[in-house]
CSV table of C-alpha atoms and ligand atoms in Angstrom, one decimal:
chain,number,residue,atom,x,y,z
S,1,UNK,CA,-10.7,-157.4,-161.2
S,2,UNK,CA,-7.9,-157.8,-158.6
S,3,UNK,CA,-8.7,-157.2,-155.0
S,4,UNK,CA,-5.4,-155.8,-153.1
S,5,UNK,CA,-5.8,-155.5,-149.2
S,6,UNK,CA,-3.4,-152.6,-147.4
S,7,UNK,CA,-4.3,-152.5,-144.1
S,8,UNK,CA,-1.6,-150.4,-142.7
S,9,UNK,CA,-1.3,-147.6,-145.3
S,10,UNK,CA,0.8,-144.7,-144.9
S,11,UNK,CA,1.1,-141.2,-146.1
S,12,UNK,CA,5.1,-141.6,-146.9
S,13,UNK,CA,6.6,-137.9,-146.6
S,14,UNK,CA,10.3,-137.7,-148.5
S,15,UNK,CA,12.1,-134.5,-147.0
S,16,UNK,CA,15.5,-133.9,-149.3
S,17,UNK,CA,18.3,-132.2,-146.7
S,18,UNK,CA,21.8,-131.8,-148.4
S,19,UNK,CA,23.6,-133.7,-145.7
S,20,UNK,CA,22.0,-135.9,-142.3
S,21,UNK,CA,23.4,-134.7,-139.4
S,22,UNK,CA,21.6,-136.5,-135.6
S,23,UNK,CA,21.0,-133.5,-133.4
S,24,UNK,CA,21.4,-130.9,-135.6
S,25,UNK,CA,18.8,-128.7,-138.2
S,26,UNK,CA,18.5,-129.0,-141.3
S,27,UNK,CA,17.1,-127.1,-144.4
S,28,UNK,CA,14.5,-129.3,-146.3
S,29,UNK,CA,15.6,-128.7,-149.7
S,30,UNK,CA,12.1,-130.4,-151.1
S,31,UNK,CA,9.4,-132.2,-149.7
S,32,UNK,CA,7.3,-135.0,-151.5
S,33,UNK,CA,4.2,-136.9,-149.6
S,34,UNK,CA,2.3,-139.4,-151.5
S,35,UNK,CA,0.4,-142.6,-150.7
S,36,UNK,CA,2.4,-145.5,-149.5
S,37,UNK,CA,2.3,-149.1,-148.2
S,38,UNK,CA,3.3,-151.9,-150.1
S,39,UNK,CA,-1.2,-152.9,-150.6
S,40,UNK,CA,-0.9,-149.4,-152.7
S,41,UNK,CA,2.4,-150.4,-154.4
S,42,UNK,CA,1.1,-153.3,-155.7
S,43,UNK,CA,-2.4,-151.9,-156.5
S,44,UNK,CA,-0.7,-148.8,-158.4
S,45,UNK,CA,1.7,-151.0,-160.6
S,46,UNK,CA,-1.4,-153.2,-161.1
S,47,UNK,CA,-3.4,-150.3,-162.3
S,48,UNK,CA,0.2,-149.5,-164.6
S,49,UNK,CA,-0.1,-152.8,-166.2
S,50,UNK,CA,-4.1,-152.4,-167.1
S,51,UNK,CA,-6.0,-154.4,-164.3
S,52,UNK,CA,-8.7,-153.6,-163.0
S,53,UNK,CA,-8.1,-152.9,-159.3
S,54,UNK,CA,-9.4,-152.5,-156.2
S,55,UNK,CA,-8.1,-151.4,-153.0
S,56,UNK,CA,-9.4,-152.5,-149.5
S,57,UNK,CA,-8.1,-152.0,-146.1
S,58,UNK,CA,-7.8,-149.0,-143.4
S,59,UNK,CA,-7.7,-145.8,-143.4
S,60,UNK,CA,-8.6,-143.2,-140.6
S,61,UNK,CA,-8.4,-139.2,-140.8
S,62,UNK,CA,-7.0,-136.2,-142.3
S,63,UNK,CA,-4.5,-138.8,-143.4
S,64,UNK,CA,-7.4,-141.5,-144.8
S,65,UNK,CA,-8.9,-139.1,-146.2
S,66,UNK,CA,-5.8,-137.9,-148.5
S,67,UNK,CA,-5.3,-141.6,-149.5
S,68,UNK,CA,-8.2,-142.1,-150.9
S,69,UNK,CA,-8.5,-138.7,-152.6
S,70,UNK,CA,-4.8,-139.6,-154.2
S,71,UNK,CA,-6.4,-143.4,-155.4
S,72,UNK,CA,-9.4,-141.9,-156.9
S,73,UNK,CA,-7.0,-139.8,-158.9
S,74,UNK,CA,-4.7,-142.5,-159.6
S,75,UNK,CA,-7.2,-144.9,-160.9
S,76,UNK,CA,-7.3,-146.8,-158.2
S,77,UNK,CA,-10.7,-147.7,-157.2
S,78,UNK,CA,-11.1,-147.1,-153.1
S,79,UNK,CA,-13.0,-149.5,-150.7
S,80,UNK,CA,-11.6,-148.5,-147.5
S,81,UNK,CA,-13.2,-149.4,-144.0
S,82,UNK,CA,-12.9,-145.7,-141.6
S,83,UNK,CA,-11.4,-146.5,-138.3
S,84,UNK,CA,-11.4,-144.2,-135.5
S,85,UNK,CA,-7.7,-143.5,-134.9
S,86,UNK,CA,-5.3,-141.4,-137.9
S,87,UNK,CA,-3.9,-143.3,-140.6
S,88,UNK,CA,-0.1,-143.4,-140.2
S,89,UNK,CA,3.2,-141.9,-141.3
S,90,UNK,CA,6.1,-142.6,-143.0
S,91,UNK,CA,9.1,-140.3,-143.2
S,92,UNK,CA,12.2,-140.8,-145.3
S,93,UNK,CA,15.2,-138.2,-145.3
S,94,UNK,CA,17.5,-138.5,-148.2
S,95,UNK,CA,20.4,-137.2,-148.6
S,96,UNK,CA,23.6,-137.5,-150.7
S,97,UNK,CA,25.8,-139.5,-149.0
S,98,UNK,CA,24.0,-141.2,-146.7
S,99,UNK,CA,21.0,-142.2,-149.1
S,100,UNK,CA,17.5,-142.8,-147.5
S,101,UNK,CA,16.7,-142.8,-143.6
S,102,UNK,CA,13.3,-144.5,-143.1
S,103,UNK,CA,10.8,-143.3,-140.0
S,104,UNK,CA,8.4,-146.1,-139.5
S,105,UNK,CA,5.3,-144.8,-137.3
S,106,UNK,CA,3.3,-148.3,-136.1
S,107,UNK,CA,0.0,-147.4,-137.2
S,108,UNK,CA,-3.1,-146.8,-136.1
S,109,UNK,CA,-4.9,-148.7,-133.2
S,110,UNK,CA,-7.3,-150.9,-134.5
S,111,UNK,CA,-10.4,-151.5,-132.4
S,112,UNK,CA,-12.0,-155.2,-132.1
S,113,UNK,CA,-15.3,-154.0,-133.9
S,114,UNK,CA,-13.8,-151.9,-136.2
S,115,UNK,CA,-11.7,-155.5,-137.4
S,116,UNK,CA,-14.7,-157.7,-137.9
S,117,UNK,CA,-16.3,-154.8,-139.5
S,118,UNK,CA,-13.1,-154.8,-142.0
S,119,UNK,CA,-13.6,-158.8,-142.2
S,120,UNK,CA,-17.2,-158.5,-143.4
S,121,UNK,CA,-16.4,-155.7,-146.3
S,122,UNK,CA,-13.7,-157.9,-147.0
S,123,UNK,CA,-15.3,-161.2,-147.9
S,124,UNK,CA,-17.9,-158.8,-150.9
S,125,UNK,CA,-15.1,-157.3,-152.0
S,126,UNK,CA,-13.3,-160.9,-152.0
S,127,UNK,CA,-16.5,-162.1,-153.6
S,128,UNK,CA,-16.3,-160.0,-156.6
S,129,UNK,CA,-13.1,-160.3,-157.5
S,130,UNK,CA,-10.6,-163.1,-159.6
S,131,UNK,CA,-7.9,-162.5,-157.1
S,132,UNK,CA,-6.7,-161.4,-153.6
S,133,UNK,CA,-3.4,-160.0,-152.9
S,134,UNK,CA,-2.8,-159.8,-149.5
S,135,UNK,CA,0.0,-157.8,-148.3
S,136,UNK,CA,2.4,-155.2,-145.8
S,137,UNK,CA,2.4,-154.7,-142.4
S,138,UNK,CA,-0.7,-155.3,-139.6
S,139,UNK,CA,-1.5,-152.1,-137.6
S,140,UNK,CA,-1.5,-152.6,-133.9
S,141,UNK,CA,-4.6,-154.2,-132.9
S,142,UNK,CA,-5.5,-156.2,-135.8
S,143,UNK,CA,-5.5,-160.2,-134.9
S,144,UNK,CA,-1.8,-161.7,-135.8
S,145,UNK,CA,-3.4,-164.3,-138.0
S,146,UNK,CA,-5.7,-162.1,-140.1
S,147,UNK,CA,-4.0,-163.1,-143.2
S,148,UNK,CA,-5.1,-166.6,-142.0
S,149,UNK,CA,-9.0,-165.4,-141.5
S,150,UNK,CA,-9.0,-163.6,-144.9
S,151,UNK,CA,-7.3,-166.7,-147.2
S,152,UNK,CA,-9.7,-168.4,-145.7
S,153,UNK,CA,-12.5,-165.7,-147.0
S,154,UNK,CA,-11.3,-165.5,-150.1
S,155,UNK,CA,-11.0,-169.4,-150.7
S,156,UNK,CA,-14.7,-169.8,-149.1
S,157,UNK,CA,-15.3,-167.2,-152.5
S,158,UNK,CA,-13.2,-170.1,-154.5
S,159,UNK,CA,-10.7,-167.0,-154.9
S,160,UNK,CA,-7.4,-167.1,-155.0
S,161,UNK,CA,-4.6,-165.4,-152.8
S,162,UNK,CA,-1.3,-164.0,-152.9
S,163,UNK,CA,0.6,-163.1,-149.9
S,164,UNK,CA,3.4,-161.0,-149.3
S,165,UNK,CA,4.1,-160.9,-145.9
S,166,UNK,CA,7.1,-161.6,-143.2
S,167,UNK,CA,7.0,-162.7,-139.3
S,168,UNK,CA,4.2,-163.9,-137.8
S,169,UNK,CA,1.5,-162.7,-140.2
S,170,UNK,CA,3.2,-165.0,-143.0
S,171,UNK,CA,3.7,-167.7,-140.3
S,172,UNK,CA,-0.1,-168.0,-139.2
S,173,UNK,CA,-1.4,-167.7,-142.8
S,174,UNK,CA,0.3,-170.4,-144.6
S,175,UNK,CA,-2.3,-173.5,-143.2
S,176,UNK,CA,-5.0,-171.9,-144.4
S,177,UNK,CA,-2.8,-172.5,-147.6
S,178,UNK,CA,-2.4,-169.4,-149.5
S,179,UNK,CA,-2.2,-170.1,-153.5
S,180,UNK,CA,0.7,-168.6,-153.6
S,181,UNK,CA,3.6,-166.8,-151.0
S,182,UNK,CA,6.5,-164.4,-152.0
S,183,UNK,CA,9.0,-163.2,-149.6
S,184,UNK,CA,12.2,-162.0,-150.3
S,185,UNK,CA,15.3,-164.1,-149.0
S,186,UNK,CA,15.8,-162.4,-145.8
S,187,UNK,CA,11.4,-163.0,-145.1
S,188,UNK,CA,11.7,-166.6,-146.0
S,189,UNK,CA,15.0,-167.4,-144.3
S,190,UNK,CA,13.2,-168.4,-141.2
S,191,UNK,CA,11.4,-171.5,-143.0
S,192,UNK,CA,14.8,-173.2,-144.2
S,193,UNK,CA,15.6,-175.9,-141.4
S,194,UNK,CA,18.7,-178.2,-141.0
S,195,UNK,CA,17.4,-180.3,-144.3
S,196,UNK,CA,14.8,-178.0,-146.6
S,197,UNK,CA,15.9,-174.9,-147.9
S,198,UNK,CA,13.2,-171.8,-147.3
S,199,UNK,CA,11.2,-172.9,-150.4
S,200,UNK,CA,10.7,-176.0,-148.9
S,201,UNK,CA,9.8,-175.1,-145.6
S,202,UNK,CA,7.0,-172.4,-147.3
S,203,UNK,CA,5.7,-175.2,-148.9
S,204,UNK,CA,5.6,-177.6,-145.7
S,205,UNK,CA,4.5,-175.2,-143.7
S,206,UNK,CA,1.3,-174.6,-146.5
S,207,UNK,CA,1.7,-172.6,-149.3
S,208,UNK,CA,0.6,-174.5,-152.5
S,209,UNK,CA,2.8,-172.4,-154.4
S,210,UNK,CA,5.6,-170.3,-153.5
S,211,UNK,CA,8.6,-167.6,-154.8
S,212,UNK,CA,11.6,-166.1,-152.8
S,213,UNK,CA,12.8,-163.0,-154.2
S,214,UNK,CA,16.6,-162.5,-154.2
S,215,UNK,CA,17.2,-158.7,-155.2
S,216,UNK,CA,19.1,-158.7,-158.0
S,217,UNK,CA,19.9,-162.2,-158.7
S,218,UNK,CA,16.2,-163.1,-159.5
S,219,UNK,CA,14.3,-165.5,-157.8
S,220,UNK,CA,13.5,-169.1,-157.4
S,221,UNK,CA,10.1,-170.7,-158.1
S,222,UNK,CA,8.2,-173.9,-156.8
S,223,UNK,CA,5.1,-173.3,-158.7
S,224,UNK,CA,2.5,-176.5,-160.1
S,225,UNK,CA,5.5,-178.7,-158.7
S,226,UNK,CA,8.1,-177.2,-160.7
S,227,UNK,CA,10.9,-175.8,-160.1
S,228,UNK,CA,12.5,-172.4,-161.4
S,229,UNK,CA,15.7,-170.3,-161.4
S,230,UNK,CA,14.7,-167.0,-162.9
S,231,UNK,CA,17.1,-164.1,-163.2
S,232,UNK,CA,18.1,-161.5,-165.6
S,233,UNK,CA,21.5,-160.9,-167.2
S,234,UNK,CA,21.6,-157.4,-166.0
S,235,UNK,CA,21.6,-155.5,-162.4
S,236,UNK,CA,19.7,-152.6,-162.8
S,237,UNK,CA,20.6,-149.2,-161.5
S,238,UNK,CA,18.5,-147.2,-159.4
S,239,UNK,CA,16.0,-147.9,-156.2
S,240,UNK,CA,15.1,-151.6,-155.4
S,241,UNK,CA,12.4,-150.2,-153.1
S,242,UNK,CA,9.1,-151.7,-154.0
S,243,UNK,CA,10.3,-154.0,-156.8
S,244,UNK,CA,9.1,-156.8,-154.8
S,245,UNK,CA,5.6,-155.1,-155.0
S,246,UNK,CA,5.9,-154.8,-158.7
S,247,UNK,CA,6.9,-158.6,-159.2
S,248,UNK,CA,3.7,-159.3,-157.1
S,249,UNK,CA,1.7,-157.3,-158.9
S,250,UNK,CA,2.2,-159.2,-162.2
S,251,UNK,CA,2.5,-162.8,-160.5
S,252,UNK,CA,-1.0,-161.9,-159.1
S,253,UNK,CA,-2.2,-161.0,-162.5
S,254,UNK,CA,-0.9,-164.0,-163.8
S,255,UNK,CA,-2.6,-166.3,-161.3
S,256,UNK,CA,-6.2,-165.6,-162.7
S,257,UNK,CA,-7.3,-168.7,-164.9
S,258,UNK,CA,-4.7,-171.1,-165.3
S,259,UNK,CA,-1.8,-169.7,-164.4
S,260,UNK,CA,1.2,-170.3,-167.2
S,261,UNK,CA,3.9,-169.9,-164.6
S,262,UNK,CA,6.9,-169.8,-167.2
S,263,UNK,CA,5.4,-166.5,-169.2
S,264,UNK,CA,4.2,-165.2,-165.5
S,265,UNK,CA,7.8,-165.2,-164.2
S,266,UNK,CA,9.4,-163.9,-167.1
S,267,UNK,CA,7.0,-161.1,-167.2
S,268,UNK,CA,7.3,-160.4,-163.5
S,269,UNK,CA,11.3,-160.3,-163.5
S,270,UNK,CA,11.2,-158.0,-166.3
S,271,UNK,CA,9.1,-155.4,-164.4
S,272,UNK,CA,10.3,-155.6,-161.3
S,273,UNK,CA,13.6,-155.1,-162.9
S,274,UNK,CA,11.9,-152.0,-164.4
S,275,UNK,CA,10.3,-150.7,-161.6
S,276,UNK,CA,14.1,-150.6,-160.4
S,277,UNK,CA,14.6,-147.9,-163.1
S,278,UNK,CA,11.9,-145.7,-161.5
S,279,UNK,CA,13.0,-143.4,-158.4
S,280,UNK,CA,9.7,-144.1,-156.3
S,281,UNK,CA,7.6,-147.1,-155.5
S,282,UNK,CA,4.5,-148.2,-156.7
S,283,UNK,CA,5.5,-147.4,-160.9
S,284,UNK,CA,7.6,-149.2,-163.4
S,285,UNK,CA,9.5,-147.9,-166.7
S,286,UNK,CA,7.4,-149.4,-169.6
S,287,UNK,CA,10.9,-148.8,-172.0
S,288,UNK,CA,12.9,-150.5,-169.8
S,289,UNK,CA,10.1,-153.2,-169.0
S,290,UNK,CA,10.4,-153.7,-173.0
S,291,UNK,CA,14.6,-153.7,-173.2
S,292,UNK,CA,14.5,-156.0,-170.3
S,293,UNK,CA,12.0,-158.6,-171.8
S,294,UNK,CA,14.7,-161.0,-173.9
S,295,UNK,CA,17.2,-160.6,-171.1
S,296,UNK,CA,15.3,-163.2,-168.9
S,297,UNK,CA,16.3,-166.5,-168.4
S,298,UNK,CA,13.9,-168.7,-166.9
S,299,UNK,CA,15.5,-171.9,-166.3
S,300,UNK,CA,13.6,-175.2,-164.6
S,301,UNK,CA,15.6,-176.6,-161.9
F,401,ATP,N1,18.8,-154.3,-159.3
F,401,ATP,C1,18.1,-155.1,-159.7
F,401,ATP,N2,17.7,-155.6,-160.8
F,401,ATP,C2,17.2,-156.2,-161.6
F,401,ATP,N3,16.3,-156.4,-160.9
F,401,ATP,C3,15.8,-156.7,-159.7
F,401,ATP,C4,17.0,-155.3,-159.0
F,401,ATP,N4,16.3,-155.9,-157.6
F,401,ATP,C5,15.1,-156.2,-157.7
F,401,ATP,N5,14.7,-156.9,-158.4
F,401,ATP,C6,13.8,-157.4,-159.0
F,401,ATP,O1,12.9,-156.9,-158.1
F,401,ATP,C7,12.4,-158.7,-157.6
F,401,ATP,C8,12.1,-158.1,-156.4
F,401,ATP,O2,13.0,-157.6,-155.5
F,401,ATP,P1,13.2,-157.6,-153.7
F,401,ATP,O3,13.7,-159.4,-153.7
F,401,ATP,O4,14.7,-157.4,-153.4
F,401,ATP,O5,12.2,-157.6,-153.4
F,401,ATP,P2,11.3,-157.4,-151.9
F,401,ATP,O6,12.7,-157.1,-150.9
F,401,ATP,O7,10.2,-157.7,-151.5
F,401,ATP,O8,11.3,-155.4,-152.8
F,401,ATP,P3,10.0,-154.5,-151.5
F,401,ATP,O9,9.4,-155.5,-150.6
F,401,ATP,O10,10.7,-153.1,-151.7
F,401,ATP,O11,8.9,-154.4,-152.9
F,401,ATP,C9,13.6,-159.8,-157.4
F,401,ATP,O12,12.9,-161.1,-157.5
F,401,ATP,C10,14.3,-158.9,-159.3
F,401,ATP,O13,13.0,-159.7,-160.0
F,402,MG,MG1,8.6,-157.5,-150.2
């Protein structure tokens, strides 16, 4: 079983309007509401891949209850800790000309006692898992080195950790030596120095293995002392939001036992490309994945 951590889940609300104009009032054509957050996307894709998955994290209020119910309904086992404040929303307004305009709430304030309660619960979830995925933003009140703390606890149970984060939560976790980190190009950029690439910078700072995803250009990987450039011979049209989460799901599955990185990288890029073909995050199109698999080029560099 893979344990996925989602510390700052959300109810994602999407409004469809004809044309978004600031200052005007709009008729909403269509509303979609679903549980969101990077950890939830990763968990959904793992479930679609047939991997048993537990989702742990922090939820509060009615929105928290809705998230728990939705996860159970889709086959992801929720093991969420309840906090006093209400889970956040994200609001996306989609219109024809502008595409998606996104509003992200920061998340509920988390108390110190709530955080310790979570860490204790995480230890038992991690102890029962074959791999742990740490992904997404931190709600206010959670310590900035949260991912360092959780990586340490997972390692104490002998469980490998995949970390997909950015900024201080990513940087501060690297000395705890996560087994794999997967920032995108933009998130990895601060780790490049005058003489070292971002990939080298991530390894120097403590990551055991590192992958930098490059959107439609595929990825660069430094795994088991080898370097790979992996790309698709095709630019998939669709919604790239959540492609990185689909990539992370396949990578996490590949970390169980003795990793076979070339196979894992090929499959990850096929599934991530197939996630672009689905209009929402947290799902990939299985037929597209079948079609893309032979189009993935894995090159040792
Ligand atoms: N247009 C595309 N066509 C084919 N594959 C894509 C495309 N966009 C992304 N991918 C695949 O998805 C992977 C992850 O994409 P990207 O680097 O955009 O991740 P990300 O920014 O972390 O995304 P998110 O955090 O929204 O899930 C890439 O390495 C690539 O394999
Ligand atoms: Mg990402």
